[in-house]
Amino acid sequence: MAKEVLEQSAQRKNEIIDACEAVYRTKGFREVTIRDISQETSFSRPSIYNYFETKEEIFLALLTREYDRWTEKLRQVSRHSSAWSREEFAKALAGTLENQETMLKIQTMNLYEIEENSRRERLAEYKRSFYRAMTAMDDCLTAWRPGMEEAEKRDFRYAFFPFLYGIYAYAHPTKKQISVMEEVGIPSPQMTVYELAYHCILQLLQGK
């Protein structure tokens, strides 16, 4: 019975997270409400509070799930990267970020507020997921260059993970931002997440 209860709870949490993701596609973080999310589920708004205390916790759960998806992609890269050139390896790592727009958008736009308004245990779940991604990235680097020193892998992480916190905004400027940049003469190359990540990774791996 306990197993069935846990499975039912996990299913309902996933339904709530799915609903949050669906609403987030059409509304900004500040506009999304628990009511909006409940309308995309099969149960009432008060029922959501049995699983999440705030909308921020729902977003944090969504982000955690997205990081776990990314980690699995990184693990796949680590299983096939030993014979790749630097360019091939950079392409493979950049490719793991394709279809990770939700992850990148949340952490670029709203992560600080989300973390501040989530319980410690929910935040710990996310941080464990984040750490798994960091470990998977280390495994990719080790598989690609077995002799890479720990300090080199650390330096790569310290540069690449902060880079991820801003990549969404660069890849998805608003029409207003583009217009103003053109007005003041700032180049706007309009690169995709993949292209931005590839060029960053290639530079970080220079000389490796």
XYZ file of C-alpha atoms in Angstrom:
208
model
C 0.000 0.000 0.000
C 2.810 2.391 0.905
C 4.357 1.871 -2.537
C 1.041 2.657 -4.233
C 0.657 5.834 -2.183
C 4.162 6.977 -3.105
C 3.550 6.249 -6.792
C 0.247 8.144 -6.712
C 1.937 11.091 -4.998
C 4.717 11.114 -7.611
C 2.152 10.995 -10.433
C 0.223 13.919 -8.999
C 3.383 15.943 -8.500
C 4.353 15.303 -12.101
C 0.901 16.359 -13.254
C 1.292 19.636 -11.369
C 4.784 20.153 -12.771
C 3.542 19.433 -16.303
C 0.756 21.976 -15.806
C 3.224 24.577 -14.582
C 5.402 24.029 -17.645
C 2.386 24.385 -19.948
C 1.291 27.665 -18.343
C 4.860 29.009 -18.360
C 4.908 28.730 -22.147
C 2.249 31.434 -22.425
C 2.740 33.543 -19.282
C 5.635 35.150 -17.486
C 6.717 33.850 -14.089
C 5.093 36.690 -12.152
C 1.784 36.232 -13.998
C 1.553 32.487 -13.339
C -0.706 31.631 -10.380
C -1.586 28.462 -8.508
C -5.078 28.846 -9.963
C -3.663 28.875 -13.489
C -1.730 25.705 -12.757
C -4.703 23.958 -11.147
C -6.829 24.615 -14.213
C -4.387 22.497 -16.215
C -4.688 19.572 -13.782
C -7.362 17.081 -12.817
C -7.711 18.268 -9.219
C -8.559 21.432 -7.303
C -6.326 24.363 -6.406
C -6.345 23.589 -2.639
C -5.157 20.057 -3.437
C -1.948 21.444 -4.923
C -0.950 22.698 -1.481
C -0.732 19.082 -0.325
C 2.339 18.789 -2.511
C 3.774 22.289 -2.903
C 3.496 25.248 -0.540
C 4.188 27.940 -3.149
C 4.269 28.332 -6.906
C 8.014 28.829 -6.535
C 8.308 25.274 -5.248
C 6.500 24.017 -8.334
C 8.901 25.922 -10.564
C 11.833 24.580 -8.562
C 10.530 21.032 -9.047
C 10.221 21.723 -12.773
C 13.780 23.018 -12.858
C 14.987 19.965 -10.930
C 13.326 17.666 -13.454
C 14.883 19.613 -16.323
C 18.341 19.319 -14.759
C 17.868 15.572 -14.408
C 16.981 15.387 -18.114
C 20.101 17.355 -18.992
C 22.239 15.147 -16.756
C 21.090 12.056 -18.620
C 22.114 13.681 -21.911
C 25.535 14.473 -20.446
C 25.928 10.874 -19.346
C 25.238 9.745 -22.886
C 27.970 12.074 -24.135
C 30.441 10.689 -21.594
C 29.861 7.187 -22.962
C 30.864 8.170 -26.517
C 33.319 11.052 -26.277
C 36.739 9.404 -26.033
C 37.553 9.497 -29.772
C 36.147 12.967 -30.552
C 38.117 16.006 -31.631
C 37.772 19.240 -29.676
C 35.217 20.542 -32.189
C 33.212 17.302 -32.114
C 33.206 17.260 -28.333
C 32.092 20.905 -28.177
C 29.277 20.153 -30.617
C 28.147 17.183 -28.523
C 28.116 19.170 -25.275
C 26.322 22.083 -26.908
C 23.802 19.633 -28.333
C 22.788 18.537 -24.846
C 21.297 22.001 -24.305
C 18.931 21.736 -27.244
C 15.351 21.317 -26.002
C 16.443 22.548 -22.564
C 14.886 25.970 -23.048
C 12.698 25.664 -19.941
C 15.706 24.964 -17.731
C 17.663 27.865 -19.193
C 14.721 30.269 -19.068
C 13.899 29.609 -15.416
C 17.437 30.004 -14.164
C 18.071 33.091 -16.291
C 14.854 34.877 -15.380
C 13.596 33.735 -12.000
C 15.918 31.407 -10.066
C 16.917 33.760 -7.240
C 13.311 34.471 -6.291
C 12.320 30.834 -6.688
C 15.056 29.646 -4.351
C 14.233 32.281 -1.739
C 10.559 31.257 -1.643
C 11.028 27.489 -1.433
C 11.499 25.334 1.629
C 15.013 24.139 2.444
C 14.179 20.512 1.652
C 12.850 21.469 -1.796
C 15.914 23.593 -2.414
C 18.139 20.698 -1.345
C 16.454 18.438 -3.909
C 17.283 20.934 -6.629
C 20.861 21.435 -5.444
C 21.421 17.668 -5.485
C 20.141 17.593 -9.062
C 22.433 20.504 -9.965
C 25.379 18.663 -8.410
C 24.578 15.547 -10.428
C 24.805 17.661 -13.571
C 28.179 19.040 -12.485
C 29.435 15.511 -11.817
C 28.151 14.331 -15.198
C 29.990 17.220 -16.864
C 33.188 16.163 -15.100
C 32.632 12.622 -16.387
C 32.302 13.984 -19.935
C 35.606 15.843 -19.626
C 37.329 12.810 -18.102
C 36.049 10.517 -20.850
C 37.152 12.962 -23.553
C 40.590 13.667 -22.077
C 41.503 11.030 -19.464
C 44.594 12.984 -18.447
C 42.752 16.228 -17.718
C 43.643 17.491 -14.260
C 41.019 18.152 -11.614
C 41.912 21.840 -11.587
C 41.245 22.062 -15.326
C 37.822 20.444 -14.941
C 37.054 22.764 -12.047
C 38.019 25.806 -14.100
C 35.764 24.627 -16.933
C 32.832 24.221 -14.528
C 33.410 27.611 -12.912
C 33.243 29.276 -16.316
C 30.591 27.215 -18.084
C 27.905 26.888 -15.403
C 27.714 30.652 -14.717
C 27.574 31.127 -18.510
C 24.396 29.005 -18.551
C 22.656 31.513 -16.278
C 22.665 34.138 -19.001
C 22.472 32.183 -22.234
C 18.669 32.241 -22.543
C 18.521 36.026 -22.543
C 21.173 36.236 -25.255
C 19.415 33.653 -27.437
C 15.930 35.123 -26.937
C 16.073 38.930 -26.864
C 12.679 40.620 -27.017
C 11.636 42.759 -29.976
C 12.013 45.823 -27.754
C 15.542 44.854 -26.773
C 16.540 44.232 -30.391
C 15.081 47.565 -31.456
C 16.933 49.502 -28.754
C 20.216 47.664 -29.425
C 19.932 48.596 -33.089
C 19.190 52.183 -32.086
C 22.339 52.490 -29.983
C 24.515 50.491 -32.365
C 24.993 47.258 -30.389
C 25.497 44.241 -32.697
C 22.786 41.605 -32.349
C 23.996 38.379 -33.997
C 20.833 36.447 -33.072
C 22.564 33.177 -32.211
C 20.786 30.075 -30.937
C 21.421 28.400 -27.583
C 23.358 25.701 -29.410
C 25.538 28.194 -31.282
C 26.293 30.243 -28.174
C 27.114 27.145 -26.148
C 29.303 25.693 -28.901
C 31.439 28.831 -29.195
C 31.766 29.097 -25.412
C 32.784 25.463 -24.994
C 35.246 25.676 -27.865
C 36.968 28.636 -26.224
C 37.047 26.964 -22.811
C 38.641 23.851 -24.313
C 41.287 25.860 -26.189
C 44.634 24.112 -25.836
C 43.147 20.997 -24.222
